[in-house]
Amino acid sequence: MDKLNSSESAAAELSPIEQGKRLAGYKACECLRDGMLIGLGTGSTAFYAIERTGQLVAEGLRIKAVATSEATAKLAAARHIPLLSADAVTELDVAIDGVDEIDPQFNAIKGGGGALFREKIIAMMSKEVIWVMDERKLVPAIGDFHLPVEILPFGASSLIYKIDHLGLKPRLRCRRGEELPDWTCPTVRRQIEVLQNPSESKQLWVTDNGNLLVDLMVDAPLDLGYIQKNLLPLTGVLETGLFLNICARMYVGGQGTVREIINPSPAKR
């Protein structure tokens, strides 16, 4: 059995949601051409784009890639995808990534996997950004999914107090197992205790950049203007999981098919 048929057989064992993710991830890779520099995203749907890219490389496709996380770099290396550092290039042809929520205006939340800072850097380096997802990720208004914020560890206690004072319901992200996020610190006081206790601080989710993550437990619809005006200027806030009108097109997998949705006016980068 050849690799593609073997892959198709494995896909038949997937749940409907995973099948949708796979369809979207594979479809996005149809744009790849010899000589391209590509950005590889992070997360459960981006995984399928990485998987398909590896298959294409094995079939002779000549591309080079920049990974948005250490986890993605490991997946790509295992599939013999040639990797470059982000500093080796100034521009990428395309970035293919997943998304946590996206509305009809192409405003999105990303960062559930903790790679939001690098994902945004790669997106801003790319001529085109393609997002892949299953149908659940399409929402009327973003905000039901927590909004990740990457913050500097130095002075994090004070910053969390300030974010809470803005009414944005911060939850310091901890780690349960290798990948699963854990929000067992519901109060600001408890979050500060964890930061101050060396034994407990080992539970903190540390990004590939060495920073911390705070998830804002706000509700939809998200007040984008309020967040941009009040949260982003706070010293110590490095980046948020808001990706506003960055994506040029998205592929949505579900019920055995893939829909392509094109953004009529993506923001210039």
PDB file of C-alpha atoms in Angstrom:
ATOM      1  CA  MET A   1       0.000   0.000   0.000  1.00  0.00           C
ATOM      2  CA  ASP A   2       1.483   3.386  -0.973  1.00  0.00           C
ATOM      3  CA  LYS A   3       1.791   6.264   1.493  1.00  0.00           C
ATOM      4  CA  LEU A   4      -1.241   8.191   0.261  1.00  0.00           C
ATOM      5  CA  ASN A   5      -3.535   5.153   0.330  1.00  0.00           C
ATOM      6  CA  SER A   6      -2.196   4.281   3.761  1.00  0.00           C
ATOM      7  CA  SER A   7      -2.936   7.844   4.876  1.00  0.00           C
ATOM      8  CA  GLU A   8      -6.467   7.631   3.464  1.00  0.00           C
ATOM      9  CA  SER A   9      -7.062   4.402   5.361  1.00  0.00           C
ATOM     10  CA  ALA A  10      -5.905   6.042   8.579  1.00  0.00           C
ATOM     11  CA  ALA A  11      -8.191   9.016   7.907  1.00  0.00           C
ATOM     12  CA  ALA A  12     -11.210   6.719   7.784  1.00  0.00           C
ATOM     13  CA  GLU A  13     -10.607   5.941  11.450  1.00  0.00           C
ATOM     14  CA  LEU A  14     -10.781   9.613  12.465  1.00  0.00           C
ATOM     15  CA  SER A  15     -13.769  11.255  14.148  1.00  0.00           C
ATOM     16  CA  PRO A  16     -15.906  13.550  11.949  1.00  0.00           C
ATOM     17  CA  ILE A  17     -14.268  16.610  13.537  1.00  0.00           C
ATOM     18  CA  GLU A  18     -10.762  15.288  12.884  1.00  0.00           C
ATOM     19  CA  GLN A  19     -11.731  14.366   9.335  1.00  0.00           C
ATOM     20  CA  GLY A  20     -12.854  17.955   8.797  1.00  0.00           C
ATOM     21  CA  LYS A  21      -9.555  19.264  10.118  1.00  0.00           C
ATOM     22  CA  ARG A  22      -7.637  16.902   7.879  1.00  0.00           C
ATOM     23  CA  LEU A  23      -9.613  17.852   4.776  1.00  0.00           C
ATOM     24  CA  ALA A  24      -8.963  21.537   5.415  1.00  0.00           C
ATOM     25  CA  GLY A  25      -5.267  21.067   6.157  1.00  0.00           C
ATOM     26  CA  TYR A  26      -4.691  18.954   3.066  1.00  0.00           C
ATOM     27  CA  LYS A  27      -6.665  21.330   0.827  1.00  0.00           C
ATOM     28  CA  ALA A  28      -4.582  24.323   1.891  1.00  0.00           C
ATOM     29  CA  CYS A  29      -1.406  22.556   0.787  1.00  0.00           C
ATOM     30  CA  GLU A  30      -2.594  22.507  -2.821  1.00  0.00           C
ATOM     31  CA  CYS A  31      -1.176  26.028  -3.138  1.00  0.00           C
ATOM     32  CA  LEU A  32       2.397  24.915  -2.441  1.00  0.00           C
ATOM     33  CA  ARG A  33       4.879  25.176  -5.307  1.00  0.00           C
ATOM     34  CA  ASP A  34       8.571  24.505  -5.809  1.00  0.00           C
ATOM     35  CA  GLY A  35      10.800  27.222  -4.401  1.00  0.00           C
ATOM     36  CA  MET A  36       8.287  28.554  -1.898  1.00  0.00           C
ATOM     37  CA  LEU A  37       9.158  29.723   1.595  1.00  0.00           C
ATOM     38  CA  ILE A  38       6.285  28.779   3.882  1.00  0.00           C
ATOM     39  CA  GLY A  39       5.192  29.304   7.466  1.00  0.00           C
ATOM     40  CA  LEU A  40       3.961  26.239   9.327  1.00  0.00           C
ATOM     41  CA  GLY A  41       1.386  26.847  12.041  1.00  0.00           C
ATOM     42  CA  THR A  42       0.803  25.232  15.400  1.00  0.00           C
ATOM     43  CA  GLY A  43      -2.113  23.190  16.693  1.00  0.00           C
ATOM     44  CA  SER A  44      -4.345  20.231  15.990  1.00  0.00           C
ATOM     45  CA  THR A  45      -5.524  21.417  12.559  1.00  0.00           C
ATOM     46  CA  ALA A  46      -2.187  22.815  11.429  1.00  0.00           C
ATOM     47  CA  PHE A  47      -0.865  19.319  12.156  1.00  0.00           C
ATOM     48  CA  TYR A  48      -2.625  18.006   9.062  1.00  0.00           C
ATOM     49  CA  ALA A  49      -1.097  20.726   6.885  1.00  0.00           C
ATOM     50  CA  ILE A  50       2.315  19.720   8.236  1.00  0.00           C
ATOM     51  CA  GLU A  51       1.518  16.069   7.564  1.00  0.00           C
ATOM     52  CA  ARG A  52       0.530  16.796   3.962  1.00  0.00           C
ATOM     53  CA  THR A  53       3.529  19.068   3.409  1.00  0.00           C
ATOM     54  CA  GLY A  54       5.770  16.226   4.523  1.00  0.00           C
ATOM     55  CA  GLN A  55       4.104  13.904   2.022  1.00  0.00           C
ATOM     56  CA  LEU A  56       4.613  16.431  -0.773  1.00  0.00           C
ATOM     57  CA  VAL A  57       8.266  16.884   0.157  1.00  0.00           C
ATOM     58  CA  ALA A  58       8.704  13.110   0.046  1.00  0.00           C
ATOM     59  CA  GLU A  59       7.192  13.198  -3.450  1.00  0.00           C
ATOM     60  CA  GLY A  60       9.755  15.768  -4.580  1.00  0.00           C
ATOM     61  CA  LEU A  61       8.322  19.189  -3.692  1.00  0.00           C
ATOM     62  CA  ARG A  62      11.145  21.637  -3.014  1.00  0.00           C
ATOM     63  CA  ILE A  63      10.170  24.111  -0.314  1.00  0.00           C
ATOM     64  CA  LYS A  64      11.648  25.508   2.881  1.00  0.00           C
ATOM     65  CA  ALA A  65       9.654  26.279   6.010  1.00  0.00           C
ATOM     66  CA  VAL A  66       9.717  28.353   9.164  1.00  0.00           C
ATOM     67  CA  ALA A  67       7.943  26.841  12.181  1.00  0.00           C
ATOM     68  CA  THR A  68       5.763  28.873  14.546  1.00  0.00           C
ATOM     69  CA  SER A  69       6.710  26.774  17.577  1.00  0.00           C
ATOM     70  CA  GLU A  70       9.218  24.248  18.839  1.00  0.00           C
ATOM     71  CA  ALA A  71       6.483  21.601  18.700  1.00  0.00           C
ATOM     72  CA  THR A  72       5.854  22.329  15.025  1.00  0.00           C
ATOM     73  CA  ALA A  73       9.584  22.281  14.312  1.00  0.00           C
ATOM     74  CA  LYS A  74       9.769  18.761  15.757  1.00  0.00           C
ATOM     75  CA  LEU A  75       6.807  17.599  13.668  1.00  0.00           C
ATOM     76  CA  ALA A  76       8.316  19.109  10.526  1.00  0.00           C
ATOM     77  CA  ALA A  77      11.770  17.670  11.158  1.00  0.00           C
ATOM     78  CA  ALA A  78      10.277  14.214  11.695  1.00  0.00           C
ATOM     79  CA  ARG A  79       8.723  14.526   8.224  1.00  0.00           C
ATOM     80  CA  HIS A  80      11.977  15.750   6.643  1.00  0.00           C
ATOM     81  CA  ILE A  81      10.616  19.206   5.832  1.00  0.00           C
ATOM     82  CA  PRO A  82      13.606  21.573   5.373  1.00  0.00           C
ATOM     83  CA  LEU A  83      13.498  24.210   8.116  1.00  0.00           C
ATOM     84  CA  LEU A  84      14.847  27.736   8.368  1.00  0.00           C
ATOM     85  CA  SER A  85      15.009  30.053  11.356  1.00  0.00           C
ATOM     86  CA  ALA A  86      12.754  33.097  11.280  1.00  0.00           C
ATOM     87  CA  ASP A  87      15.859  35.270  11.058  1.00  0.00           C
ATOM     88  CA  ALA A  88      17.048  33.523   7.886  1.00  0.00           C
ATOM     89  CA  VAL A  89      14.321  35.177   5.788  1.00  0.00           C
ATOM     90  CA  THR A  90      12.577  38.530   5.594  1.00  0.00           C
ATOM     91  CA  GLU A  91       9.445  37.383   3.776  1.00  0.00           C
ATOM     92  CA  LEU A  92       7.456  34.184   3.309  1.00  0.00           C
ATOM     93  CA  ASP A  93       5.232  33.239   0.390  1.00  0.00           C
ATOM     94  CA  VAL A  94       2.446  31.758   2.492  1.00  0.00           C
ATOM     95  CA  ALA A  95       1.636  30.796   6.071  1.00  0.00           C
ATOM     96  CA  ILE A  96      -0.800  27.969   6.806  1.00  0.00           C
ATOM     97  CA  ASP A  97      -2.162  27.865  10.339  1.00  0.00           C
ATOM     98  CA  GLY A  98      -5.179  26.955  12.423  1.00  0.00           C
ATOM     99  CA  VAL A  99      -7.521  29.230  14.348  1.00  0.00           C
ATOM    100  CA  ASP A 100      -9.584  29.034  17.544  1.00  0.00           C
ATOM    101  CA  GLU A 101     -12.461  31.317  16.504  1.00  0.00           C
ATOM    102  CA  ILE A 102     -13.175  33.482  13.483  1.00  0.00           C
ATOM    103  CA  ASP A 103     -16.110  35.756  12.644  1.00  0.00           C
ATOM    104  CA  PRO A 104     -17.548  36.813   9.246  1.00  0.00           C
ATOM    105  CA  GLN A 105     -15.296  39.897   9.227  1.00  0.00           C
ATOM    106  CA  PHE A 106     -12.208  37.661   9.426  1.00  0.00           C
ATOM    107  CA  ASN A 107     -11.466  38.758  12.984  1.00  0.00           C
ATOM    108  CA  ALA A 108     -10.036  35.829  14.893  1.00  0.00           C
ATOM    109  CA  ILE A 109      -8.693  34.523  18.178  1.00  0.00           C
ATOM    110  CA  LYS A 110      -5.600  32.342  18.125  1.00  0.00           C
ATOM    111  CA  GLY A 111      -3.186  31.086  20.745  1.00  0.00           C
ATOM    112  CA  GLY A 112      -4.931  28.127  22.322  1.00  0.00           C
ATOM    113  CA  GLY A 113      -1.750  26.167  21.729  1.00  0.00           C
ATOM    114  CA  GLY A 114       0.368  28.900  23.278  1.00  0.00           C
ATOM    115  CA  ALA A 115       2.226  29.976  20.123  1.00  0.00           C
ATOM    116  CA  LEU A 116       0.377  33.229  19.402  1.00  0.00           C
ATOM    117  CA  PHE A 117       3.429  35.549  19.405  1.00  0.00           C
ATOM    118  CA  ARG A 118       5.401  33.521  16.875  1.00  0.00           C
ATOM    119  CA  GLU A 119       2.253  32.799  14.869  1.00  0.00           C
ATOM    120  CA  LYS A 120       1.602  36.514  14.496  1.00  0.00           C
ATOM    121  CA  ILE A 121       5.212  37.243  13.537  1.00  0.00           C
ATOM    122  CA  ILE A 122       5.065  34.583  10.824  1.00  0.00           C
ATOM    123  CA  ALA A 123       1.679  35.854   9.627  1.00  0.00           C
ATOM    124  CA  MET A 124       3.031  39.382   9.300  1.00  0.00           C
ATOM    125  CA  MET A 125       6.039  38.073   7.348  1.00  0.00           C
ATOM    126  CA  SER A 126       3.839  36.252   4.822  1.00  0.00           C
ATOM    127  CA  LYS A 127       2.484  37.465   1.501  1.00  0.00           C
ATOM    128  CA  GLU A 128      -0.608  35.341   2.096  1.00  0.00           C
ATOM    129  CA  VAL A 129      -2.122  33.842   5.234  1.00  0.00           C
ATOM    130  CA  ILE A 130      -4.332  30.760   4.968  1.00  0.00           C
ATOM    131  CA  TRP A 131      -6.244  29.385   7.933  1.00  0.00           C
ATOM    132  CA  VAL A 132      -7.574  25.857   8.207  1.00  0.00           C
ATOM    133  CA  MET A 133     -10.305  24.719  10.567  1.00  0.00           C
ATOM    134  CA  ASP A 134     -13.354  22.586  11.188  1.00  0.00           C
ATOM    135  CA  GLU A 135     -16.849  24.069  11.138  1.00  0.00           C
ATOM    136  CA  ARG A 136     -16.983  24.713  14.889  1.00  0.00           C
ATOM    137  CA  LYS A 137     -14.479  27.553  14.577  1.00  0.00           C
ATOM    138  CA  LEU A 138     -16.832  29.763  12.540  1.00  0.00           C
ATOM    139  CA  VAL A 139     -18.752  32.003  14.954  1.00  0.00           C
ATOM    140  CA  PRO A 140     -21.034  35.058  14.633  1.00  0.00           C
ATOM    141  CA  ALA A 141     -18.793  37.039  17.017  1.00  0.00           C
ATOM    142  CA  ILE A 142     -15.471  36.166  18.634  1.00  0.00           C
ATOM    143  CA  GLY A 143     -15.102  36.014  22.393  1.00  0.00           C
ATOM    144  CA  ASP A 144     -16.537  32.731  23.624  1.00  0.00           C
ATOM    145  CA  PHE A 145     -13.054  31.255  23.343  1.00  0.00           C
ATOM    146  CA  HIS A 146     -10.708  32.727  25.947  1.00  0.00           C
ATOM    147  CA  LEU A 147      -8.373  35.424  24.602  1.00  0.00           C
ATOM    148  CA  PRO A 148      -4.713  34.480  25.173  1.00  0.00           C
ATOM    149  CA  VAL A 149      -2.258  37.230  26.079  1.00  0.00           C
ATOM    150  CA  GLU A 150       1.507  36.718  26.240  1.00  0.00           C
ATOM    151  CA  ILE A 151       3.085  38.679  29.080  1.00  0.00           C
ATOM    152  CA  LEU A 152       6.568  39.268  30.420  1.00  0.00           C
ATOM    153  CA  PRO A 153       7.324  37.232  33.583  1.00  0.00           C
ATOM    154  CA  PHE A 154       9.045  40.211  35.231  1.00  0.00           C
ATOM    155  CA  GLY A 155       6.418  42.152  37.178  1.00  0.00           C
ATOM    156  CA  ALA A 156       3.638  39.746  36.177  1.00  0.00           C
ATOM    157  CA  SER A 157       1.830  40.096  39.520  1.00  0.00           C
ATOM    158  CA  SER A 158       1.314  43.819  39.067  1.00  0.00           C
ATOM    159  CA  LEU A 159       0.268  43.373  35.455  1.00  0.00           C
ATOM    160  CA  ILE A 160      -2.359  40.766  36.315  1.00  0.00           C
ATOM    161  CA  TYR A 161      -3.853  43.150  38.880  1.00  0.00           C
ATOM    162  CA  LYS A 162      -4.067  45.860  36.219  1.00  0.00           C
ATOM    163  CA  ILE A 163      -5.692  43.525  33.698  1.00  0.00           C
ATOM    164  CA  ASP A 164      -8.221  42.449  36.317  1.00  0.00           C
ATOM    165  CA  HIS A 165      -8.952  46.094  37.121  1.00  0.00           C
ATOM    166  CA  LEU A 166      -9.920  46.538  33.455  1.00  0.00           C
ATOM    167  CA  GLY A 167     -12.625  43.899  33.961  1.00  0.00           C
ATOM    168  CA  LEU A 168     -10.967  41.435  31.580  1.00  0.00           C
ATOM    169  CA  LYS A 169     -11.033  38.418  33.943  1.00  0.00           C
ATOM    170  CA  PRO A 170      -7.427  37.207  33.644  1.00  0.00           C
ATOM    171  CA  ARG A 171      -6.516  33.584  34.327  1.00  0.00           C
ATOM    172  CA  LEU A 172      -2.851  32.707  34.555  1.00  0.00           C
ATOM    173  CA  ARG A 173      -2.362  29.673  32.345  1.00  0.00           C
ATOM    174  CA  CYS A 174      -0.780  26.660  33.992  1.00  0.00           C
ATOM    175  CA  ARG A 175       0.097  23.346  32.407  1.00  0.00           C
ATOM    176  CA  ARG A 176      -1.581  20.006  33.006  1.00  0.00           C
ATOM    177  CA  GLY A 177       0.487  17.245  31.459  1.00  0.00           C
ATOM    178  CA  GLU A 178       2.488  18.057  28.346  1.00  0.00           C
ATOM    179  CA  GLU A 179      -0.002  20.138  26.387  1.00  0.00           C
ATOM    180  CA  LEU A 180      -3.305  20.659  28.183  1.00  0.00           C
ATOM    181  CA  PRO A 181      -3.903  24.106  29.657  1.00  0.00           C
ATOM    182  CA  ASP A 182      -5.137  24.321  33.213  1.00  0.00           C
ATOM    183  CA  TRP A 183      -6.921  27.230  34.882  1.00  0.00           C
ATOM    184  CA  THR A 184      -6.987  26.102  38.514  1.00  0.00           C
ATOM    185  CA  CYS A 185      -6.231  29.635  39.739  1.00  0.00           C
ATOM    186  CA  PRO A 186      -9.617  31.363  39.425  1.00  0.00           C
ATOM    187  CA  THR A 187      -8.844  34.383  41.600  1.00  0.00           C
ATOM    188  CA  VAL A 188      -6.202  37.036  41.121  1.00  0.00           C
ATOM    189  CA  ARG A 189      -4.978  36.473  44.673  1.00  0.00           C
ATOM    190  CA  ARG A 190      -4.415  32.782  43.962  1.00  0.00           C
ATOM    191  CA  GLN A 191      -2.599  33.596  40.725  1.00  0.00           C
ATOM    192  CA  ILE A 192      -0.252  35.919  42.596  1.00  0.00           C
ATOM    193  CA  GLU A 193       0.428  33.189  45.159  1.00  0.00           C
ATOM    194  CA  VAL A 194       1.458  30.819  42.374  1.00  0.00           C
ATOM    195  CA  LEU A 195       3.793  33.428  40.893  1.00  0.00           C
ATOM    196  CA  GLN A 196       5.412  34.018  44.266  1.00  0.00           C
ATOM    197  CA  ASN A 197       5.834  30.346  45.219  1.00  0.00           C
ATOM    198  CA  PRO A 198       8.841  28.714  43.484  1.00  0.00           C
ATOM    199  CA  SER A 199       7.429  25.193  43.791  1.00  0.00           C
ATOM    200  CA  GLU A 200       4.043  26.163  42.371  1.00  0.00           C
ATOM    201  CA  SER A 201       5.459  28.421  39.671  1.00  0.00           C
ATOM    202  CA  LYS A 202       6.858  25.309  37.994  1.00  0.00           C
ATOM    203  CA  GLN A 203       3.266  24.634  36.875  1.00  0.00           C
ATOM    204  CA  LEU A 204       3.131  27.821  34.812  1.00  0.00           C
ATOM    205  CA  TRP A 205       2.739  27.562  31.063  1.00  0.00           C
ATOM    206  CA  VAL A 206       5.958  29.056  29.678  1.00  0.00           C
ATOM    207  CA  THR A 207       5.971  29.933  25.976  1.00  0.00           C
ATOM    208  CA  ASP A 208       8.779  29.128  23.554  1.00  0.00           C
ATOM    209  CA  ASN A 209       9.854  32.741  24.074  1.00  0.00           C
ATOM    210  CA  GLY A 210      10.214  32.228  27.836  1.00  0.00           C
ATOM    211  CA  ASN A 211       7.134  34.291  28.677  1.00  0.00           C
ATOM    212  CA  LEU A 212       3.852  33.609  30.495  1.00  0.00           C
ATOM    213  CA  LEU A 213       0.301  33.364  29.214  1.00  0.00           C
ATOM    214  CA  VAL A 214      -2.803  34.949  30.681  1.00  0.00           C
ATOM    215  CA  ASP A 215      -6.169  33.949  29.237  1.00  0.00           C
ATOM    216  CA  LEU A 216      -8.959  36.520  29.386  1.00  0.00           C
ATOM    217  CA  MET A 217     -12.251  34.821  30.224  1.00  0.00           C
ATOM    218  CA  VAL A 218     -14.416  37.413  28.514  1.00  0.00           C
ATOM    219  CA  ASP A 219     -17.615  36.777  26.592  1.00  0.00           C
ATOM    220  CA  ALA A 220     -18.751  37.302  23.023  1.00  0.00           C
ATOM    221  CA  PRO A 221     -19.051  39.742  21.429  1.00  0.00           C
ATOM    222  CA  LEU A 222     -15.532  40.871  22.281  1.00  0.00           C
ATOM    223  CA  ASP A 223     -15.120  44.632  22.643  1.00  0.00           C
ATOM    224  CA  LEU A 224     -12.165  44.991  20.294  1.00  0.00           C
ATOM    225  CA  GLY A 225     -11.925  48.744  20.684  1.00  0.00           C
ATOM    226  CA  TYR A 226     -11.782  48.526  24.478  1.00  0.00           C
ATOM    227  CA  ILE A 227      -9.072  45.872  24.411  1.00  0.00           C
ATOM    228  CA  GLN A 228      -6.939  47.723  21.886  1.00  0.00           C
ATOM    229  CA  LYS A 229      -7.261  50.988  23.773  1.00  0.00           C
ATOM    230  CA  ASN A 230      -6.753  49.703  27.320  1.00  0.00           C
ATOM    231  CA  LEU A 231      -4.935  46.360  27.275  1.00  0.00           C
ATOM    232  CA  LEU A 232      -2.310  46.729  24.564  1.00  0.00           C
ATOM    233  CA  PRO A 233      -0.677  49.861  26.062  1.00  0.00           C
ATOM    234  CA  LEU A 234       0.024  48.114  29.397  1.00  0.00           C
ATOM    235  CA  THR A 235       3.750  47.649  29.935  1.00  0.00           C
ATOM    236  CA  GLY A 236       4.467  43.934  30.072  1.00  0.00           C
ATOM    237  CA  VAL A 237       1.768  42.945  27.578  1.00  0.00           C
ATOM    238  CA  LEU A 238       3.772  41.570  24.671  1.00  0.00           C
ATOM    239  CA  GLU A 239       1.075  40.310  22.302  1.00  0.00           C
ATOM    240  CA  THR A 240      -2.531  39.171  22.202  1.00  0.00           C
ATOM    241  CA  GLY A 241      -4.291  36.394  20.352  1.00  0.00           C
ATOM    242  CA  LEU A 242      -6.337  38.898  18.351  1.00  0.00           C
ATOM    243  CA  PHE A 243      -5.696  38.429  14.628  1.00  0.00           C
ATOM    244  CA  LEU A 244      -7.797  41.073  12.925  1.00  0.00           C
ATOM    245  CA  ASN A 245      -8.426  40.754   9.191  1.00  0.00           C
ATOM    246  CA  ILE A 246      -5.048  39.102   8.613  1.00  0.00           C
ATOM    247  CA  CYS A 247      -6.228  35.945   6.854  1.00  0.00           C
ATOM    248  CA  ALA A 248      -6.645  36.063   3.050  1.00  0.00           C
ATOM    249  CA  ARG A 249      -8.648  32.852   2.788  1.00  0.00           C
ATOM    250  CA  MET A 250      -9.738  29.972   4.935  1.00  0.00           C
ATOM    251  CA  TYR A 251     -10.587  26.356   4.359  1.00  0.00           C
ATOM    252  CA  VAL A 252     -13.367  24.918   6.494  1.00  0.00           C
ATOM    253  CA  GLY A 253     -13.710  21.150   6.633  1.00  0.00           C
ATOM    254  CA  GLY A 254     -16.864  19.306   7.591  1.00  0.00           C
ATOM    255  CA  GLN A 255     -19.331  16.647   6.461  1.00  0.00           C
ATOM    256  CA  GLY A 256     -16.851  15.210   3.988  1.00  0.00           C
ATOM    257  CA  THR A 257     -16.242  18.459   2.112  1.00  0.00           C
ATOM    258  CA  VAL A 258     -14.118  21.593   2.302  1.00  0.00           C
ATOM    259  CA  ARG A 259     -15.365  25.132   1.830  1.00  0.00           C
ATOM    260  CA  GLU A 260     -13.061  27.898   0.667  1.00  0.00           C
ATOM    261  CA  ILE A 261     -13.966  31.337   2.029  1.00  0.00           C
ATOM    262  CA  ILE A 262     -12.043  34.248   0.533  1.00  0.00           C
ATOM    263  CA  ASN A 263     -11.480  37.545   2.326  1.00  0.00           C
ATOM    264  CA  PRO A 264     -12.418  40.317  -0.142  1.00  0.00           C
ATOM    265  CA  SER A 265     -10.148  42.877   1.522  1.00  0.00           C
ATOM    266  CA  PRO A 266      -7.455  41.477   3.816  1.00  0.00           C
ATOM    267  CA  ALA A 267      -5.410  44.068   5.682  1.00  0.00           C
ATOM    268  CA  LYS A 268      -2.106  45.019   4.123  1.00  0.00           C
ATOM    269  CA  ARG A 269       0.985  43.986   6.058  1.00  0.00           C
TER     270      ARG A 269
END
